[in-house]
Tab-separated table of C-alpha atoms and ligand atoms in Angstrom:
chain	number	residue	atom	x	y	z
A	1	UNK	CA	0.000	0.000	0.000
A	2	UNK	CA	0.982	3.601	-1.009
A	3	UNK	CA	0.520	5.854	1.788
A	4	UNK	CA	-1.235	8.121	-0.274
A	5	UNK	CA	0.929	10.819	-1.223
A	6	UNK	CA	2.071	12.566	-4.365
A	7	UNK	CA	5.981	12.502	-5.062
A	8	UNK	CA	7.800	15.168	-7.018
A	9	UNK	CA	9.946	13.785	-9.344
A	10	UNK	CA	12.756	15.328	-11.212
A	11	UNK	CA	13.687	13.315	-14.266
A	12	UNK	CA	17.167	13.417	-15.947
A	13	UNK	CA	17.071	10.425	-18.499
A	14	UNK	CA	20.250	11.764	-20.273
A	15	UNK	CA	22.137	10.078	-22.702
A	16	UNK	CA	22.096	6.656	-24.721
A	17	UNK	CA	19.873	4.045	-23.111
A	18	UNK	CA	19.523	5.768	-19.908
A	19	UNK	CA	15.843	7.041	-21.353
A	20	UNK	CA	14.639	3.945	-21.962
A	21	UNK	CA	15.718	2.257	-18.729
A	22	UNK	CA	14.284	5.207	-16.711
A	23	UNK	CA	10.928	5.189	-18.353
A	24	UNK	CA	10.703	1.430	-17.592
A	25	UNK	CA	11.814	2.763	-13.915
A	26	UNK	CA	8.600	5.138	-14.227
A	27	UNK	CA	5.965	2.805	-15.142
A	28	UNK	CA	7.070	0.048	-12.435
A	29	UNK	CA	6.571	2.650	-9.953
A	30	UNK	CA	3.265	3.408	-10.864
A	31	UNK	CA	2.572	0.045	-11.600
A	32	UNK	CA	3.022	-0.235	-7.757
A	33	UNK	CA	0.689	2.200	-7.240
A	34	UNK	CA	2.544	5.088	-6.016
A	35	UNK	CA	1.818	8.612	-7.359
A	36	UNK	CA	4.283	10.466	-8.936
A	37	UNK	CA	4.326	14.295	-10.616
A	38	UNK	CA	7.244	13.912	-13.041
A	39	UNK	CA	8.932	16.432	-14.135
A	40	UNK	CA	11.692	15.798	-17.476
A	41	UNK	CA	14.679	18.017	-17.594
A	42	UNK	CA	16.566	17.451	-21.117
A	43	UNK	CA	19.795	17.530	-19.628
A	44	UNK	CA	22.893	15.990	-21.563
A	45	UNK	CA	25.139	15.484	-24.731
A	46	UNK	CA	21.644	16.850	-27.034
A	47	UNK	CA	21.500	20.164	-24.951
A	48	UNK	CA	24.987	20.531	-24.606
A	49	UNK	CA	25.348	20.352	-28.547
A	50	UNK	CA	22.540	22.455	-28.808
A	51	UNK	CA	23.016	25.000	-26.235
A	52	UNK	CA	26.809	25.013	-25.175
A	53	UNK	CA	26.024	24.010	-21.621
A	54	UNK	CA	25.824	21.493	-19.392
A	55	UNK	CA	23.603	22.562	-16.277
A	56	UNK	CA	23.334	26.230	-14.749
A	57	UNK	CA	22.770	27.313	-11.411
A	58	UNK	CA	19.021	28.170	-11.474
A	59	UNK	CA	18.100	24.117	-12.460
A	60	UNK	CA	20.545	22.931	-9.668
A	61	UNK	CA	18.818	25.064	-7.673
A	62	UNK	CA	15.056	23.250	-8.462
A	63	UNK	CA	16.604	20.540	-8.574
A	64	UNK	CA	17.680	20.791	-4.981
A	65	UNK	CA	13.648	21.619	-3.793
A	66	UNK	CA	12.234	18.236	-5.680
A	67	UNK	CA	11.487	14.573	-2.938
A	68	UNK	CA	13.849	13.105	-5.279
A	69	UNK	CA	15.841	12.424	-8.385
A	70	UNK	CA	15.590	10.045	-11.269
A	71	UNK	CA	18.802	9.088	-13.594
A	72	UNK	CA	19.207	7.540	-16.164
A	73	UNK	CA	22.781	8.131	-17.530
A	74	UNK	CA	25.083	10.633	-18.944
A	75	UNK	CA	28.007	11.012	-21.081
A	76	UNK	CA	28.995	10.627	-24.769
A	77	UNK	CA	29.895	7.497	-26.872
A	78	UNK	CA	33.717	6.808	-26.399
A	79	UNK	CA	35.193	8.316	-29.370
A	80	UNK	CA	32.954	10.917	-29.805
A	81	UNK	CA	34.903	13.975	-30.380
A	82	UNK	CA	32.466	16.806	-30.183
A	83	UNK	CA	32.409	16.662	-26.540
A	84	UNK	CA	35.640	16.931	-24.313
A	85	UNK	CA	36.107	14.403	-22.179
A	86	UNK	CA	34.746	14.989	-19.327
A	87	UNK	CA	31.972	17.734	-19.856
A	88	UNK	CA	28.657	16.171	-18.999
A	89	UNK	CA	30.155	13.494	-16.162
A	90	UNK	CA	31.956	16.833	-14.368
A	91	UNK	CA	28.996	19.401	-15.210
A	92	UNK	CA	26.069	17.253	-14.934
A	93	UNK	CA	26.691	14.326	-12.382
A	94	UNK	CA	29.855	15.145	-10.266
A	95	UNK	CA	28.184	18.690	-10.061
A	96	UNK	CA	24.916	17.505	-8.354
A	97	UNK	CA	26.419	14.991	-5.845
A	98	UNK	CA	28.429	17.993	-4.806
A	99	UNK	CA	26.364	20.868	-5.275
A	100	UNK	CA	23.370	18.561	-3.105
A	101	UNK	CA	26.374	17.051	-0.629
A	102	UNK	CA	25.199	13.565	-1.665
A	103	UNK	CA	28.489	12.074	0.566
A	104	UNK	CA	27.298	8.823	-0.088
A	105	UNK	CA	27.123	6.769	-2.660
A	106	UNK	CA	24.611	3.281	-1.669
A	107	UNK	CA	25.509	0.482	-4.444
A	108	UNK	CA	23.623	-2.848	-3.091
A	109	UNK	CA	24.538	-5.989	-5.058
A	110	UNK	CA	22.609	-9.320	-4.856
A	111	UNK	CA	23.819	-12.594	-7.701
A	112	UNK	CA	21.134	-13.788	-9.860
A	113	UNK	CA	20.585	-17.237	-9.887
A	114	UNK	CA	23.694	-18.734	-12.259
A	115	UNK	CA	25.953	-15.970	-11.221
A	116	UNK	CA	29.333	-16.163	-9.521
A	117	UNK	CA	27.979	-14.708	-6.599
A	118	UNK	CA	24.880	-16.686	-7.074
A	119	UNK	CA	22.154	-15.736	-4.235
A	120	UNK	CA	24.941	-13.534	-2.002
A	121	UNK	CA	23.965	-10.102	-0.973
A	122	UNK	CA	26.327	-7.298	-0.057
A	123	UNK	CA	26.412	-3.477	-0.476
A	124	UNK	CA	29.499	-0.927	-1.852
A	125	UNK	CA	29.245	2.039	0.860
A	126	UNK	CA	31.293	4.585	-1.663
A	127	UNK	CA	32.724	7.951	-0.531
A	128	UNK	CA	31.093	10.502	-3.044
A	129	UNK	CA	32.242	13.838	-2.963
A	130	UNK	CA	35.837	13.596	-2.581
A	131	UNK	CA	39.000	11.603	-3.187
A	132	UNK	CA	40.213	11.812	-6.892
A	133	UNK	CA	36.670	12.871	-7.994
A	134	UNK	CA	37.246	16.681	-6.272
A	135	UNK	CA	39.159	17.554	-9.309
A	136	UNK	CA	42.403	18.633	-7.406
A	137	UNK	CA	45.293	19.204	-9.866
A	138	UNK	CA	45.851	20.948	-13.212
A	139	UNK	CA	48.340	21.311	-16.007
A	140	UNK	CA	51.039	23.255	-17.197
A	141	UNK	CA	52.766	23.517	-20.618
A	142	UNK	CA	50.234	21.804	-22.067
A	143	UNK	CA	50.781	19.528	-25.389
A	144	UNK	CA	55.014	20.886	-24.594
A	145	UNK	CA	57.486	18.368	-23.846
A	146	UNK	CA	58.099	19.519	-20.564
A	147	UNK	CA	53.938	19.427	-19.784
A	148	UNK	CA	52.456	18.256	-16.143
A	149	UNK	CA	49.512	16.862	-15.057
A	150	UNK	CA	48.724	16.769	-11.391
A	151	UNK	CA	45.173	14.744	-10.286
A	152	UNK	CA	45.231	15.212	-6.399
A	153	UNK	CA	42.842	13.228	-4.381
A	154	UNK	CA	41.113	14.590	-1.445
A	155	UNK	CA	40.418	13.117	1.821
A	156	UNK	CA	38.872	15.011	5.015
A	157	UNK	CA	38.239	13.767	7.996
A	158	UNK	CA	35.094	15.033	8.047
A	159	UNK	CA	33.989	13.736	4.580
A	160	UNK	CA	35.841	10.186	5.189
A	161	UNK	CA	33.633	9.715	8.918
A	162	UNK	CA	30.557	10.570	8.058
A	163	UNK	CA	30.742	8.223	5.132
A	164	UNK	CA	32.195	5.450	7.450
A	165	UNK	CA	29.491	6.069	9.656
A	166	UNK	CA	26.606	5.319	6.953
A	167	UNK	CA	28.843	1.614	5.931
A	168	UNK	CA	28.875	1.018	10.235
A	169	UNK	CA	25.060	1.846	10.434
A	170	UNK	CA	24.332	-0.696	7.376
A	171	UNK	CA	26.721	-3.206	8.246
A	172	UNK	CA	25.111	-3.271	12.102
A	173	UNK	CA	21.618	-3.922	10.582
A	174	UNK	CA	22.986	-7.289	8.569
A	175	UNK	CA	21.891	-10.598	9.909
A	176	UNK	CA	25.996	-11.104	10.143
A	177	UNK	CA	27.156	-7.621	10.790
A	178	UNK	CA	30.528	-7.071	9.110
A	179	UNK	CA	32.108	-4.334	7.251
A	180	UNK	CA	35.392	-4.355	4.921
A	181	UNK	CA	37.606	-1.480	4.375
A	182	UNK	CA	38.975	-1.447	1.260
A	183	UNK	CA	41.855	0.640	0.053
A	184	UNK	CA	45.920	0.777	-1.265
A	185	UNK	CA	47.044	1.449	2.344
A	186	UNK	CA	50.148	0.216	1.507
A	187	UNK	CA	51.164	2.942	-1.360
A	188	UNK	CA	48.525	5.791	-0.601
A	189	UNK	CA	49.505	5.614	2.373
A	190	UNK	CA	48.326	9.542	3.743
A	191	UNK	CA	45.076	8.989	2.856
A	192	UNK	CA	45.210	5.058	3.892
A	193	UNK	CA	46.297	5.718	7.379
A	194	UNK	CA	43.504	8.474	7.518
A	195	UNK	CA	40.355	5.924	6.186
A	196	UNK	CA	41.915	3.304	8.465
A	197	UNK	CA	42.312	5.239	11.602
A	198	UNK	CA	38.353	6.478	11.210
A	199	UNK	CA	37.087	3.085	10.832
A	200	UNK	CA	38.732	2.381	13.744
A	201	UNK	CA	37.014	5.347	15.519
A	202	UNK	CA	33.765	4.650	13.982
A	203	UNK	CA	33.967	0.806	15.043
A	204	UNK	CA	34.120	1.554	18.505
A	205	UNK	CA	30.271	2.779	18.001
A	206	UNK	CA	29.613	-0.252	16.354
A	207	UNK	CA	30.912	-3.040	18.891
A	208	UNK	CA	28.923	-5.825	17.144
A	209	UNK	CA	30.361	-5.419	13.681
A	210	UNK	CA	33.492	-7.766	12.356
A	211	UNK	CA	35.642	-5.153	10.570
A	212	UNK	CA	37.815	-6.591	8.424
A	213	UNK	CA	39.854	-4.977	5.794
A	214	UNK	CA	41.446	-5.940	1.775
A	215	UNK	CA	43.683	-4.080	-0.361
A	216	UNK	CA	42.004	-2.859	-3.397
A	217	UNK	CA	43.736	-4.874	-5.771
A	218	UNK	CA	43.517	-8.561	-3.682
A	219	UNK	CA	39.427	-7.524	-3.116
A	220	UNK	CA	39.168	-7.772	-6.685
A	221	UNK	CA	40.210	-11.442	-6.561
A	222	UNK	CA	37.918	-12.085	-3.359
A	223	UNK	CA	35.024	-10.400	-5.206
A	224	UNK	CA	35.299	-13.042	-8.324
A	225	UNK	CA	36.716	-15.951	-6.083
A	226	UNK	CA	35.053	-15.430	-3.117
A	227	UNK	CA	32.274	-12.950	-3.008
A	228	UNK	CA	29.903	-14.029	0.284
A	229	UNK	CA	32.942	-13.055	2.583
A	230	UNK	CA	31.511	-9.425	2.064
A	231	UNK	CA	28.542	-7.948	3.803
A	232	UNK	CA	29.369	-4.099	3.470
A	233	UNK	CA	32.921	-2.618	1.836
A	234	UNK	CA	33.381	0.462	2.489
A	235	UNK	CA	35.867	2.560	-0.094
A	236	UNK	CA	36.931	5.838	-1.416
A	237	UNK	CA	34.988	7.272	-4.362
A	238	UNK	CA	37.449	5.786	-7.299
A	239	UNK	CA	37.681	2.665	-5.592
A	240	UNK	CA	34.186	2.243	-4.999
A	241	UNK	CA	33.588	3.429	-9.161
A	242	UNK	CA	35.417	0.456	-10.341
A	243	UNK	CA	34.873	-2.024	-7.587
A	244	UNK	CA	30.823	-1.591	-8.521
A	245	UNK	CA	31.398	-2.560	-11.794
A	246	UNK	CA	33.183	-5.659	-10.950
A	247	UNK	CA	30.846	-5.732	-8.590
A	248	UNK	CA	28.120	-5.825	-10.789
A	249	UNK	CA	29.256	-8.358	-13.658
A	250	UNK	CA	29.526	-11.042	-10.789
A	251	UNK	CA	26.338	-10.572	-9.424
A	252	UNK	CA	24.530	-11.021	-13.068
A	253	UNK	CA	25.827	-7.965	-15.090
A	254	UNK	CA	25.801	-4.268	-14.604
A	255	UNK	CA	22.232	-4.173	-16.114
A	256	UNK	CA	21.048	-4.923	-12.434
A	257	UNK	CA	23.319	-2.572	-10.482
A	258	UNK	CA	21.824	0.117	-8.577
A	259	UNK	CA	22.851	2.833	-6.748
A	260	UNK	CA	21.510	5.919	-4.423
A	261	UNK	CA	23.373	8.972	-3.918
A	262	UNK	CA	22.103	9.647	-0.835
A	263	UNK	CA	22.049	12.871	1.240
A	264	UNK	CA	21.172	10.958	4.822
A	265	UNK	CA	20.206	14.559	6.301
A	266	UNK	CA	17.644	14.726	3.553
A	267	UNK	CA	18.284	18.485	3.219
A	268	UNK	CA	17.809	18.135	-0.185
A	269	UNK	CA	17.305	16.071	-2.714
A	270	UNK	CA	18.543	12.729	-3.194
A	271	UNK	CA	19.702	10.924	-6.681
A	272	UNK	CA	19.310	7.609	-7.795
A	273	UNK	CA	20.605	5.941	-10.745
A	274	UNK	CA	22.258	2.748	-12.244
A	275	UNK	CA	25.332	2.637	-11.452
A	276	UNK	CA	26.000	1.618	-15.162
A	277	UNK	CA	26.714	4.737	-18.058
A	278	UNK	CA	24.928	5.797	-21.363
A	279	UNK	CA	25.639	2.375	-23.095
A	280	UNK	CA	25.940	3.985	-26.454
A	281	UNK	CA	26.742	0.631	-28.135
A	282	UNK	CA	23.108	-1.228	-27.807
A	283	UNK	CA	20.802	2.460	-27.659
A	284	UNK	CA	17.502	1.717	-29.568
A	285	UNK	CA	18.079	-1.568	-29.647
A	286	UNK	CA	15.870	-2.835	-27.207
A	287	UNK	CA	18.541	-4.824	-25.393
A	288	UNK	CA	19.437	-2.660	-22.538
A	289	UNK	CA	18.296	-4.297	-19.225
A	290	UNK	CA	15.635	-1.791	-17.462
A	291	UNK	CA	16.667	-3.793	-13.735
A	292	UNK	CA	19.097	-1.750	-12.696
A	293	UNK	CA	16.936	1.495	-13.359
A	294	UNK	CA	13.892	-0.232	-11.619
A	295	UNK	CA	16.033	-1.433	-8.542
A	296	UNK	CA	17.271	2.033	-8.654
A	297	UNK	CA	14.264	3.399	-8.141
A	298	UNK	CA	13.011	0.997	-5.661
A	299	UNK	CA	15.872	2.942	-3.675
A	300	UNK	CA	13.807	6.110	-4.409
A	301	UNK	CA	11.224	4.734	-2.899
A	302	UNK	CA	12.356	3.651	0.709
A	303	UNK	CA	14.277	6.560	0.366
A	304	UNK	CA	11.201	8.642	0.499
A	305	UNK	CA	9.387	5.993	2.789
A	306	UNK	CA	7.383	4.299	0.610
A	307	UNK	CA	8.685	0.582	2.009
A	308	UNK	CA	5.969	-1.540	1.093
A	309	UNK	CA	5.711	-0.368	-2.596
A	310	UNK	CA	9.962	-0.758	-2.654
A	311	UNK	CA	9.361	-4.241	-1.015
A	312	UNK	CA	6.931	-5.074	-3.481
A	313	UNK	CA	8.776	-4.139	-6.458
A	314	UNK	CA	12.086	-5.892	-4.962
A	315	UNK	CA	10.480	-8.864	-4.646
A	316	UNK	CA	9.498	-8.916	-8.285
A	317	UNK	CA	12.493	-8.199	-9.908
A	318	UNK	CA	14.301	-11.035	-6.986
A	319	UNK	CA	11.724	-13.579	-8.282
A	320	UNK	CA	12.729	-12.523	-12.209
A	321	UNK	CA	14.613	-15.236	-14.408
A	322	UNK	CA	17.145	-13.670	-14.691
A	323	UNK	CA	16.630	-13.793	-18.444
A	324	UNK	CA	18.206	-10.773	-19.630
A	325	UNK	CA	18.183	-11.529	-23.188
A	326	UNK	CA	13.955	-10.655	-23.143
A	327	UNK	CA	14.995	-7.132	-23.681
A	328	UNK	CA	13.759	-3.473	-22.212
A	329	UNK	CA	9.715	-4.001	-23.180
A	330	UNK	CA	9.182	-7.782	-21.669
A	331	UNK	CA	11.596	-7.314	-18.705
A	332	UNK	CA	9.562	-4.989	-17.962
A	333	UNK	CA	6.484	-6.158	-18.665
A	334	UNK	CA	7.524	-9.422	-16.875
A	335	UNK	CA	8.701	-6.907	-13.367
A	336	UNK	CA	4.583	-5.072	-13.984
A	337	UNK	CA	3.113	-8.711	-14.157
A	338	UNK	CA	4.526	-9.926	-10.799
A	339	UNK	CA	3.571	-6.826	-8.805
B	401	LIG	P1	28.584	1.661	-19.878
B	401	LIG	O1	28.158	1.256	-18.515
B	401	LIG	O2	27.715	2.627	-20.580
B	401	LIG	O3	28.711	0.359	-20.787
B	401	LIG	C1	29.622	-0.696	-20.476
B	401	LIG	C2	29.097	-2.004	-21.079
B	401	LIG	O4	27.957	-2.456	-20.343
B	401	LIG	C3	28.642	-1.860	-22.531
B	401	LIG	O5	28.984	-3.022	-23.252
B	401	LIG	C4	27.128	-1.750	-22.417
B	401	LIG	O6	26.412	-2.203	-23.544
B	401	LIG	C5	26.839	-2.615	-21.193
B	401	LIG	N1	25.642	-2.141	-20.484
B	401	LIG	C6	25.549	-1.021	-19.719
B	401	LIG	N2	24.312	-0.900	-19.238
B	401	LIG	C7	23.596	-1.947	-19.680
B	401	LIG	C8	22.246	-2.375	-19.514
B	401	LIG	N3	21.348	-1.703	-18.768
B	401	LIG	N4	21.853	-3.513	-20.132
B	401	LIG	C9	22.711	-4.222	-20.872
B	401	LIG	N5	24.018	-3.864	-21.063
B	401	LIG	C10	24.452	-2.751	-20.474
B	401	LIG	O7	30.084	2.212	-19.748
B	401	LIG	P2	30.998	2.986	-20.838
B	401	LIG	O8	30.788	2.392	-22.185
B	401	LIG	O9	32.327	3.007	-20.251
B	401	LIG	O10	30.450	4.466	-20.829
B	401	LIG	C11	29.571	5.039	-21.814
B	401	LIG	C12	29.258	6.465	-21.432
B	401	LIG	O11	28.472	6.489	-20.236
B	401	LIG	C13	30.508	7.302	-21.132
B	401	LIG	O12	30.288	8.599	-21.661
B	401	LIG	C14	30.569	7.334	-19.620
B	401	LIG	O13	31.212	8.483	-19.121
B	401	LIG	C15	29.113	7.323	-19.244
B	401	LIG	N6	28.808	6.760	-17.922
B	401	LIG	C16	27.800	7.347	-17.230
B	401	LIG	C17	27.401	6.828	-16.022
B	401	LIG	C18	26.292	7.499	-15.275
B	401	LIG	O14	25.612	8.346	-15.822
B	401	LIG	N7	26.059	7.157	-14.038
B	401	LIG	C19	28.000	5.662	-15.535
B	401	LIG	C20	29.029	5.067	-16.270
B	401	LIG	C21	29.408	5.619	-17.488
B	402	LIG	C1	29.298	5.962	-11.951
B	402	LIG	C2	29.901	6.592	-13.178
B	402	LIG	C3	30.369	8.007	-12.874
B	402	LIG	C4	31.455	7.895	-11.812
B	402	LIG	C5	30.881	8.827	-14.057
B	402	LIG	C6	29.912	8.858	-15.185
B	402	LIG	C7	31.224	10.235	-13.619
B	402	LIG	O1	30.912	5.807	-13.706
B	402	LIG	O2	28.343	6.522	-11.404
B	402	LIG	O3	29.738	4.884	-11.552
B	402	LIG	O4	32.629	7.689	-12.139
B	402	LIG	O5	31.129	8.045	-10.652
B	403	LIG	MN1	31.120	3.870	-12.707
């Protein structure tokens, strides 16, 4: 059961398939019967192209005032030269988990049936406002000989706790409460000993957690080899980019991975998306797998505590096949069926 009210919406489908996989997101929602007033903002490569920008303050702005966000993706095909690289990912996404403090970045993962991780459940806790992603750096002497490029990375103690704090209160509500840290302690080691000291800190809160903790480069053997010895990692915001996408192929493919960037104070708006990109190479083809759009929205909707209607779509897309050849219309068709 809804609880009756009316949701405001903001829509960015963006680029590629994310339009497709966020209307599918749409009409599962209301196939659950909760009410939403949608509002579509053409935002992306088109009115970039068209207009020579990306996003300007006013619509961050409205976006801020709206119960939530809808994503689908952004960003150009690789190779395509009429955008820098960059542009729409920096202007469009980077600029609204910073410019609405979304610090965290929720990526649950669960195998389908036939997957490595086959029936396992665990969650990425990614840091997402800083580290590499603050855009520290510059370069001099450009396209010269002597040129240099400096990409900083970022890391307060501020933005590093509170984000620690989120994993720690997800990990504590697991039937097996445990939390890994994962990081390149041994080579960034500044920012390393910072991360590790705060879990420490933070763990104290959390006595009945296991905190455990992997290099970045070994959890990317235990994620293939060994996946259900994770409950919630807990990473910087590259780490946590790349470690969702491997993340993601051994739980069934990235067409199921979902995220929420969440702002936990809820003084604003929160965004959720797939955590996969535009997909240039199957757009209008009908292939692209709506699940990770829909589970992203299910997010949306405990987000803005509408827990039954989440449950209800969760359980649909858990009971899917798994059969991801059907395509965008009978996924979802299949997902409306079972509600
Ligand atoms: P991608 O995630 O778009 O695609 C990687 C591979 O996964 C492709 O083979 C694609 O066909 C497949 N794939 C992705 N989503 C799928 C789905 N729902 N169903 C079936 N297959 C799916 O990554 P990319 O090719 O590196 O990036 C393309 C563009 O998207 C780039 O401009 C990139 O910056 C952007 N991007 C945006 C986001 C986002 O908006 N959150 C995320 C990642 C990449
Ligand atoms: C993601 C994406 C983005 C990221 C890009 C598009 C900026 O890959 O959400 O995983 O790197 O965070
Ligand atoms: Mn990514």
């Amino acid at each position: 059961m809804s609880n009756g009210r009316t949701y405001r919406v903001a829509v960015l489908g963006g680029d590629g398939i994310g339009p497709e996989v966020v209307n599918a997101a749409l009409e599962v929602v209301r196939g659950a019967g909760v009410e939403l007033r949608t509002t579509h903002y053409e935002l992306g490569a088109a009115r970039y192209l068209r207009d020579g920008f990306v996003m300007d303050d006013a619509t961050l702005e409205e976006l801020r005032a709206f119960d939530a966000i809808l994503l689908g993706a952004v960003g150009p095909a690789i190779g395509d030269t009429r955008i820098p690289n960059g542009v729409l990912e920096r202007g469009l996404l980077l600029r609204l988990r910073f410019g609405l403090d979304l610090y965290v970045n929720y990526r649950p993962f669960r195998g389908v049936a036939g997957s490595i991780a086959d029936g396992h459940e665990f969650a990425i806790v990614r840091e997402n406002t800083e580290g590499p992603y603050a855009g520290e750096g510059g370069v001099l002497r450009r396209a010269t000989p002597h040129e240099v490029a400096t990409q900083g990375s970022v890391n307060t103690r501020f933005g590093v706790e509170r984000c620690v704090r989120y994993a720690f209160e997800r990990a504590s509500k697991l039937a097996r409460p445990r939390l890994t840290l994962v990081h390149k302690t041994n080579v960034l080691t500044f920012a390393g000993d910072l991360w590790s000291r705060v879990v420490a800190d933070v763990g104290e809160e959390f006595g009945d957690v296991e905190v455990d903790y992997n290099h970045v480069d070994a959890a990317c053997i235990y994620l293939v080899e060994s996946p259900e010895r994770y409950g919630v990692i807990v990473t910087d915001n590259l780490f946590g980019d790349i470690l969702s996408d491997l993340a993601g192929a051994v739980t069934g493919g990235i067409g199921f991975a979902a995220s929420a960037n969440l702002n936990p104070a809820k003084t604003g708006a929160s965004l959720f998306e797939p955590v996969h990109g535009a997909a240039h190479d199957i757009v209008g083809s009908g292939r692209a797998n709506p699940l990770a759009a829909i589970s992203s929205a299910t997010l949306m909707l405990e987000h803005l505590g509408e827990g039954d209607a989440a449950s209800k779509i969760a359980r649909a897309v858990r009971d899917f096949s798994g059969d991801v050849t059907l395509g965008t219309t009978s996924i979802t068709q299949e997902i409306l069926g079972r509600l």
